[in-house]
């Protein structure tokens, strides 16, 4: 084969992508809503005092901090037909999902997602349990397509 007849090089592998920057906010709201009875008691009951209010603020700060750290430690990319996801706060995990193992891809746009023009993408792999194997909690809707 002559130098002018070389096959074209393969396309470059895309760099690592992050979730949408609004994802820590959306995930914090989702986590905080699990504690709504506690928030309701603190807001309604005036007798709980400043200590309970301070604890509530501290819990909210911890929730937001954890979600920001999770956002910073989560990235993904497509390598050909394989989805590679790196995640983990204390222990870094790498998950590779080849296209031939993908059973279902779901795209959800709840009200909180539509407010920021993002979508949640869930990738389920054949042979896995009921939980999605890869959850991209907030990606731009154009990227989710």
Short mmCIF file of C-alpha atoms in Angstrom, two decimals:
data_model
loop_
_atom_site.label_atom_id
_atom_site.label_comp_id
_atom_site.label_asym_id
_atom_site.label_seq_id
_atom_site.Cartn_x
_atom_site.Cartn_y
_atom_site.Cartn_z
CA UNK A 1 0.00 0.00 0.00
CA UNK A 2 1.44 3.38 -0.96
CA UNK A 3 1.52 6.24 1.54
CA UNK A 4 -1.17 8.11 -0.38
CA UNK A 5 -3.49 5.08 -0.19
CA UNK A 6 -3.53 4.70 3.61
CA UNK A 7 -6.93 4.15 5.16
CA UNK A 8 -8.30 7.15 7.04
CA UNK A 9 -7.49 7.20 10.75
CA UNK A 10 -10.26 6.18 13.14
CA UNK A 11 -12.25 9.05 14.61
CA UNK A 12 -10.76 10.42 17.83
CA UNK A 13 -12.18 9.17 21.09
CA UNK A 14 -14.35 11.83 22.67
CA UNK A 15 -13.10 13.33 25.91
CA UNK A 16 -14.66 12.69 29.27
CA UNK A 17 -18.01 14.38 29.73
CA UNK A 18 -19.67 15.61 32.90
CA UNK A 19 -23.30 15.82 33.81
CA UNK A 20 -25.03 19.17 33.43
CA UNK A 21 -23.84 21.68 36.07
CA UNK A 22 -27.36 21.86 37.51
CA UNK A 23 -27.25 18.17 38.49
CA UNK A 24 -26.01 18.77 42.08
CA UNK A 25 -28.99 21.07 42.65
CA UNK A 26 -31.50 18.60 41.19
CA UNK A 27 -30.01 15.67 43.11
CA UNK A 28 -29.94 17.70 46.35
CA UNK A 29 -33.61 18.56 45.98
CA UNK A 30 -34.42 14.93 45.25
CA UNK A 31 -32.51 13.78 48.35
CA UNK A 32 -33.91 16.53 50.58
CA UNK A 33 -37.50 15.68 49.65
CA UNK A 34 -37.07 12.33 51.41
CA UNK A 35 -36.82 14.27 54.68
CA UNK A 36 -39.91 16.43 54.15
CA UNK A 37 -41.62 15.38 57.41
CA UNK A 38 -38.63 16.58 59.43
CA UNK A 39 -38.52 19.87 57.51
CA UNK A 40 -42.25 20.32 58.03
CA UNK A 41 -41.97 19.85 61.81
CA UNK A 42 -39.08 22.32 62.05
CA UNK A 43 -40.91 24.93 60.00
CA UNK A 44 -44.31 24.59 61.68
CA UNK A 45 -43.36 23.97 65.32
CA UNK A 46 -42.01 27.18 66.83
CA UNK A 47 -40.94 25.33 70.00
CA UNK A 48 -38.15 23.36 68.32
CA UNK A 49 -35.86 26.36 68.62
CA UNK A 50 -32.68 27.48 67.02
CA UNK A 51 -30.81 24.23 67.63
CA UNK A 52 -33.22 22.24 65.46
CA UNK A 53 -33.07 24.92 62.80
CA UNK A 54 -29.26 24.85 62.90
CA UNK A 55 -29.29 21.06 62.57
CA UNK A 56 -31.66 21.37 59.61
CA UNK A 57 -29.35 23.88 57.90
CA UNK A 58 -26.37 21.62 58.62
CA UNK A 59 -28.14 18.60 57.10
CA UNK A 60 -29.00 20.61 53.98
CA UNK A 61 -25.38 21.78 53.70
CA UNK A 62 -24.13 18.19 53.98
CA UNK A 63 -26.59 17.03 51.31
CA UNK A 64 -25.51 19.77 48.89
CA UNK A 65 -21.81 19.14 49.62
CA UNK A 66 -22.12 15.40 48.97
CA UNK A 67 -23.94 16.02 45.69
CA UNK A 68 -21.30 18.52 44.53
CA UNK A 69 -18.54 16.02 45.31
CA UNK A 70 -20.45 13.27 43.49
CA UNK A 71 -20.84 15.61 40.50
CA UNK A 72 -17.10 16.33 40.45
CA UNK A 73 -16.21 12.62 40.71
CA UNK A 74 -18.61 11.41 37.97
CA UNK A 75 -17.75 11.45 34.28
CA UNK A 76 -18.53 9.38 31.23
CA UNK A 77 -17.72 8.99 27.56
CA UNK A 78 -18.51 6.90 24.53
CA UNK A 79 -15.63 4.85 23.17
CA UNK A 80 -16.94 3.63 19.86
CA UNK A 81 -20.04 1.67 20.85
CA UNK A 82 -19.08 1.30 24.53
CA UNK A 83 -20.25 3.59 27.30
CA UNK A 84 -17.58 4.08 29.99
CA UNK A 85 -18.60 5.63 33.31
CA UNK A 86 -16.22 6.61 36.12
CA UNK A 87 -17.75 7.39 39.51
CA UNK A 88 -17.21 7.15 43.23
CA UNK A 89 -16.37 9.54 46.04
CA UNK A 90 -13.99 7.45 48.12
CA UNK A 91 -13.47 4.50 45.78
CA UNK A 92 -13.19 5.24 42.06
CA UNK A 93 -15.22 2.76 39.99
CA UNK A 94 -15.14 2.34 36.24
CA UNK A 95 -18.11 0.74 34.54
CA UNK A 96 -18.00 -0.24 30.86
CA UNK A 97 -21.22 -1.04 29.04
CA UNK A 98 -20.85 -2.46 25.52
CA UNK A 99 -23.73 -1.63 23.16
CA UNK A 100 -24.56 -5.30 22.61
CA UNK A 101 -25.35 -5.69 26.35
CA UNK A 102 -27.68 -2.67 26.53
CA UNK A 103 -31.23 -3.88 27.01
CA UNK A 104 -33.05 -0.57 27.36
CA UNK A 105 -32.31 3.15 27.39
CA UNK A 106 -34.90 5.37 29.09
CA UNK A 107 -35.05 9.13 28.95
CA UNK A 108 -37.07 10.86 31.67
CA UNK A 109 -37.92 14.53 31.80
CA UNK A 110 -39.67 15.38 35.03
CA UNK A 111 -40.82 18.93 35.75
CA UNK A 112 -37.59 19.76 37.57
CA UNK A 113 -35.63 18.55 34.52
CA UNK A 114 -37.73 20.53 32.05
CA UNK A 115 -37.16 23.71 34.06
CA UNK A 116 -33.43 23.48 33.25
CA UNK A 117 -33.74 21.85 29.78
CA UNK A 118 -32.08 18.63 30.94
CA UNK A 119 -33.09 14.97 30.97
CA UNK A 120 -32.32 11.87 33.01
CA UNK A 121 -30.95 8.95 31.00
CA UNK A 122 -31.13 5.42 32.45
CA UNK A 123 -29.22 2.60 30.74
CA UNK A 124 -30.23 -0.94 31.67
CA UNK A 125 -27.92 -3.84 30.89
CA UNK A 126 -29.13 -7.35 30.11
CA UNK A 127 -28.85 -9.67 33.09
CA UNK A 128 -28.90 -6.90 35.69
CA UNK A 129 -31.47 -6.50 38.44
CA UNK A 130 -34.31 -4.03 38.59
CA UNK A 131 -32.03 -1.02 39.13
CA UNK A 132 -30.57 0.73 36.09
CA UNK A 133 -26.90 0.01 35.64
CA UNK A 134 -26.00 3.52 34.54
CA UNK A 135 -27.92 6.62 35.58
CA UNK A 136 -27.03 9.94 34.02
CA UNK A 137 -29.13 12.15 36.28
CA UNK A 138 -28.96 15.40 34.31
CA UNK A 139 -27.68 15.74 30.76
CA UNK A 140 -28.65 18.39 28.23
CA UNK A 141 -31.68 17.32 26.22
CA UNK A 142 -29.74 17.61 22.96
CA UNK A 143 -27.10 15.25 24.35
CA UNK A 144 -29.76 12.87 25.68
CA UNK A 145 -31.15 12.46 22.16
#
